[in-house]
Coordinates of C-alpha atoms in Angstrom, one line a residue:
X834 CA -136.2 -7.9 -302.8
X835 CA -137.7 -3.9 -303.7
X836 CA -138.0 -1.6 -301.4
X837 CA -141.6 -2.0 -301.4
X838 CA -141.6 -5.7 -299.9
X839 CA -138.4 -4.8 -297.9
X840 CA -140.8 -1.5 -296.3
X841 CA -144.2 -4.2 -295.7
X842 CA -141.6 -6.5 -293.8
X843 CA -140.1 -3.9 -291.1
X844 CA -143.8 -2.5 -290.4
X845 CA -145.0 -6.3 -290.2
X846 CA -142.0 -7.1 -287.7
X847 CA -142.6 -3.7 -286.2
X848 CA -146.0 -4.4 -285.2
X849 CA -146.1 -8.1 -284.8
X850 CA -142.8 -8.1 -282.5
X851 CA -142.1 -4.7 -281.5
X852 CA -145.6 -3.3 -280.7
X853 CA -148.1 -6.4 -280.0
X854 CA -145.5 -8.3 -278.2
X855 CA -143.4 -5.9 -276.6
X856 CA -145.2 -3.3 -275.9
X857 CA -148.7 -4.8 -275.6
X858 CA -147.4 -8.0 -273.9
X859 CA -149.8 -9.7 -275.1
X860 CA -149.0 -13.4 -275.6
X861 CA -150.0 -14.8 -278.8
X862 CA -150.2 -18.3 -280.2
X863 CA -147.6 -18.6 -283.2
X864 CA -151.2 -19.4 -285.2
X865 CA -152.7 -16.0 -284.3
X866 CA -148.7 -14.0 -284.7
X867 CA -148.7 -15.5 -288.4
X868 CA -152.0 -14.0 -288.7
X869 CA -151.8 -10.7 -287.6
X870 CA -148.6 -10.6 -289.7
X871 CA -150.6 -11.9 -292.8
X872 CA -153.0 -9.0 -292.1
X873 CA -151.3 -6.2 -291.4
X874 CA -149.0 -7.0 -294.7
X875 CA -152.6 -6.8 -297.0
X876 CA -153.5 -3.6 -294.6
X877 CA -150.5 -1.8 -295.4
X878 CA -150.0 -3.1 -298.8
X879 CA -153.7 -1.9 -299.4
X880 CA -152.7 1.6 -297.7
X881 CA -149.6 1.8 -300.1
X882 CA -150.5 0.5 -302.8
X883 CA -154.1 3.4 -302.7
X884 CA -151.2 6.1 -301.6
X885 CA -149.4 5.2 -304.6
X886 CA -152.2 5.0 -307.4
X887 CA -153.9 8.4 -306.0
X888 CA -151.5 10.5 -304.7
X889 CA -148.3 10.4 -306.9
X890 CA -147.0 14.5 -305.8
X891 CA -147.7 13.3 -302.1
X892 CA -145.1 10.4 -302.6
X893 CA -142.8 12.5 -303.9
X894 CA -143.5 14.9 -301.8
X895 CA -142.6 12.6 -298.6
X896 CA -139.3 10.6 -300.7
X897 CA -138.0 14.1 -301.2
X898 CA -138.2 14.7 -297.7
X899 CA -136.6 11.6 -296.7
X900 CA -133.9 11.7 -298.8
X901 CA -133.8 15.2 -298.6
X902 CA -133.9 14.9 -294.5
X903 CA -131.1 11.5 -294.3
X904 CA -128.8 12.8 -297.3
X905 CA -128.3 16.3 -295.7
X906 CA -128.2 15.8 -292.5
X907 CA -125.7 12.8 -292.6
X908 CA -123.9 12.7 -295.7
X909 CA -121.7 16.1 -294.8
X910 CA -121.1 14.6 -291.6
X911 CA -119.7 11.2 -293.1
X912 CA -117.4 13.2 -295.7
X913 CA -115.9 15.1 -293.2
X914 CA -115.0 11.9 -291.0
X915 CA -113.5 10.3 -293.7
X916 CA -111.6 13.3 -295.4
X917 CA -110.9 15.7 -292.5
X918 CA -108.8 15.3 -289.5
X919 CA -109.9 18.5 -287.6
X920 CA -113.4 17.5 -287.8
X921 CA -114.5 17.7 -284.3
X922 CA -117.1 16.2 -282.0
X923 CA -119.1 19.5 -281.7
X924 CA -118.9 20.0 -285.7
X925 CA -120.7 16.3 -286.0
X926 CA -123.6 17.6 -284.2
X927 CA -123.7 21.1 -285.5
X928 CA -123.9 19.6 -288.8
X929 CA -126.6 17.6 -288.2
X930 CA -129.0 19.9 -286.6
X931 CA -128.0 22.7 -289.3
X932 CA -128.5 19.8 -292.4
X933 CA -132.4 19.3 -291.0
X934 CA -133.3 22.0 -289.8
X935 CA -132.1 23.6 -293.3
X936 CA -133.6 21.2 -295.2
X937 CA -136.8 21.6 -293.0
X938 CA -136.9 25.1 -293.8
X939 CA -136.3 24.9 -297.6
X940 CA -138.6 22.2 -298.2
X941 CA -141.1 24.0 -296.3
X942 CA -140.3 27.4 -298.5
X943 CA -140.9 28.9 -302.1
X944 CA -136.8 28.5 -302.7
X945 CA -137.2 24.6 -303.0
X946 CA -139.4 25.5 -306.3
X947 CA -136.1 27.4 -307.5
X948 CA -133.0 25.5 -306.0
X949 CA -133.3 21.7 -304.8
X950 CA -132.9 21.2 -301.1
X951 CA -130.8 18.6 -302.0
X952 CA -128.0 20.8 -303.0
X953 CA -128.8 23.8 -300.9
X954 CA -128.9 22.2 -297.6
X955 CA -125.7 19.7 -298.2
X956 CA -123.8 22.8 -298.8
X957 CA -125.2 24.3 -295.2
X958 CA -124.8 21.2 -293.2
X959 CA -120.9 20.9 -294.8
X960 CA -120.0 25.0 -294.1
X961 CA -121.5 24.2 -290.3
X962 CA -119.4 21.3 -289.5
X963 CA -116.5 23.2 -291.2
X964 CA -117.3 26.3 -288.9
X965 CA -118.0 24.6 -285.8
X966 CA -115.2 22.3 -285.6
X967 CA -112.4 25.3 -286.1
X968 CA -114.3 27.2 -283.7
X969 CA -114.5 24.0 -281.4
X970 CA -112.2 21.7 -281.8
X971 CA -111.9 18.4 -280.3
X972 CA -109.0 19.0 -276.8
X973 CA -107.3 15.7 -277.7
X974 CA -106.2 16.8 -280.9
X975 CA -105.6 20.4 -280.3
X976 CA -102.8 19.4 -277.2

Protein backbone atom coordinates (compact mmCIF):
# COMPACT_ATOMS: atom_id res chain seq x y z
CA UNK A 1 0.00 0.00 0.00
CA UNK A 2 1.11 3.53 -0.61
CA UNK A 3 1.17 6.36 1.87
CA UNK A 4 -1.99 7.88 0.40
CA UNK A 5 -4.19 4.81 0.79
CA UNK A 6 -2.75 4.12 4.23
CA UNK A 7 -3.70 7.62 5.31
CA UNK A 8 -7.19 7.17 3.86
CA UNK A 9 -7.60 4.02 5.94
CA UNK A 10 -6.41 5.82 9.06
CA UNK A 11 -8.80 8.73 8.50
CA UNK A 12 -11.70 6.38 7.79
CA UNK A 13 -11.15 4.20 10.84
CA UNK A 14 -10.55 7.22 13.07
CA UNK A 15 -13.83 8.81 12.04
CA UNK A 16 -15.98 5.69 11.92
CA UNK A 17 -14.60 3.91 14.99
CA UNK A 18 -13.12 6.57 17.26
CA UNK A 19 -15.47 9.48 16.65
CA UNK A 20 -18.78 7.91 15.61
CA UNK A 21 -18.76 4.73 17.69
CA UNK A 22 -16.74 5.73 20.77
CA UNK A 23 -17.08 9.50 21.17
CA UNK A 24 -20.58 10.05 19.81
CA UNK A 25 -21.70 6.54 20.88
CA UNK A 26 -23.88 6.10 17.84
CA UNK A 27 -25.14 2.59 17.21
CA UNK A 28 -24.84 2.01 13.49
CA UNK A 29 -25.60 -1.19 11.67
CA UNK A 30 -22.83 -2.79 9.66
CA UNK A 31 -24.46 -1.53 6.48
CA UNK A 32 -24.54 2.05 7.80
CA UNK A 33 -20.95 1.79 9.02
CA UNK A 34 -19.78 0.58 5.62
CA UNK A 35 -21.66 3.44 3.93
CA UNK A 36 -20.11 5.95 6.34
CA UNK A 37 -16.64 4.52 5.75
CA UNK A 38 -17.05 4.71 1.99
CA UNK A 39 -18.28 8.30 2.20
CA UNK A 40 -15.30 9.27 4.36
CA UNK A 41 -12.88 7.64 1.90
CA UNK A 42 -14.44 9.53 -1.03
CA UNK A 43 -14.54 12.89 0.78
CA UNK A 44 -11.02 12.59 2.20
CA UNK A 45 -9.67 11.35 -1.13
CA UNK A 46 -11.24 14.23 -3.04
CA UNK A 47 -10.01 16.72 -0.46
CA UNK A 48 -6.50 15.31 -0.73
CA UNK A 49 -6.65 15.36 -4.51
CA UNK A 50 -7.80 18.98 -4.61
CA UNK A 51 -5.15 19.98 -2.09
CA UNK A 52 -2.39 18.18 -3.98
CA UNK A 53 -3.32 19.54 -7.40
CA UNK A 54 -4.02 23.14 -6.44
CA UNK A 55 -1.33 23.86 -3.91
CA UNK A 56 2.00 22.14 -4.41
CA UNK A 57 3.77 24.59 -2.10
CA UNK A 58 1.26 23.96 0.70
CA UNK A 59 1.80 20.20 0.47
CA UNK A 60 5.57 20.71 0.56
CA UNK A 61 5.18 23.04 3.54
CA UNK A 62 3.06 20.55 5.49
CA UNK A 63 5.40 17.64 4.72
CA UNK A 64 8.41 19.75 5.71
CA UNK A 65 6.83 20.58 9.04
CA UNK A 66 5.94 16.96 9.68
CA UNK A 67 9.31 15.47 8.80
CA UNK A 68 11.32 18.19 10.46
CA UNK A 69 9.20 17.93 13.58
CA UNK A 70 9.31 14.16 13.80
CA UNK A 71 12.88 13.70 12.63
CA UNK A 72 14.44 16.49 14.61
CA UNK A 73 12.51 15.68 17.74
CA UNK A 74 12.72 11.92 17.94
CA UNK A 75 15.84 10.96 15.97
CA UNK A 76 18.38 12.47 18.40
CA UNK A 77 16.54 10.88 21.33
CA UNK A 78 16.59 7.46 19.68
CA UNK A 79 20.22 7.70 18.61
CA UNK A 80 21.40 8.86 22.04
CA UNK A 81 19.36 6.11 23.72
CA UNK A 82 21.03 3.45 21.61
CA UNK A 83 24.59 4.72 21.59
CA UNK A 84 25.24 6.66 24.82
CA UNK A 85 24.95 5.01 28.22
CA UNK A 86 24.92 8.31 30.12
CA UNK A 87 21.81 9.61 28.36
CA UNK A 88 19.37 10.52 31.15
CA UNK A 89 15.61 10.87 31.46
CA UNK A 90 15.92 14.65 31.72
CA UNK A 91 18.08 14.55 28.59
CA UNK A 92 15.35 12.69 26.70
CA UNK A 93 12.71 15.22 27.67
CA UNK A 94 14.93 18.18 26.81
CA UNK A 95 15.89 16.61 23.48
CA UNK A 96 12.24 16.35 22.50
CA UNK A 97 11.38 19.84 23.77
CA UNK A 98 14.41 21.44 22.10
CA UNK A 99 13.76 19.60 18.84
CA UNK A 100 10.12 20.63 18.72
CA UNK A 101 10.61 24.26 19.78
CA UNK A 102 13.62 24.84 17.55
CA UNK A 103 11.80 23.28 14.58
CA UNK A 104 8.79 25.56 15.01
CA UNK A 105 10.97 28.65 15.43
CA UNK A 106 13.36 27.78 12.60
CA UNK A 107 10.69 26.93 10.03
CA UNK A 108 8.75 30.08 10.92
CA UNK A 109 11.80 32.30 10.46
CA UNK A 110 13.63 33.48 7.32
CA UNK A 111 16.51 31.17 8.29
CA UNK A 112 14.67 28.25 6.66
CA UNK A 113 15.41 29.74 3.24
CA UNK A 114 19.14 29.74 4.03
CA UNK A 115 19.63 26.43 5.86
CA UNK A 116 17.07 23.65 6.17
CA UNK A 117 15.62 23.11 9.62
CA UNK A 118 16.24 19.40 9.24
CA UNK A 119 19.96 19.91 9.75
CA UNK A 120 20.04 22.67 12.32
CA UNK A 121 17.27 21.56 14.63
CA UNK A 122 18.63 18.02 14.70
CA UNK A 123 21.95 19.44 15.94
CA UNK A 124 20.19 21.68 18.48
CA UNK A 125 18.16 18.77 19.88
CA UNK A 126 21.23 16.53 20.00
CA UNK A 127 23.25 19.19 21.84
CA UNK A 128 20.39 19.75 24.30
CA UNK A 129 20.19 16.03 25.02
CA UNK A 130 23.91 15.78 25.70
CA UNK A 131 24.01 18.97 27.79
CA UNK A 132 21.03 18.10 29.99
CA UNK A 133 22.20 14.50 30.42
CA UNK A 134 25.54 15.78 31.69
CA UNK A 135 23.89 18.38 33.95
CA UNK A 136 21.18 16.03 35.27
CA UNK A 137 22.42 12.42 35.20
CA UNK A 138 20.13 9.59 36.29
CA UNK A 139 20.63 8.81 39.98
CA UNK A 140 20.94 5.07 39.57
CA UNK A 141 23.84 5.48 37.15
CA UNK A 142 25.76 7.94 39.34
CA UNK A 143 25.82 5.72 42.46
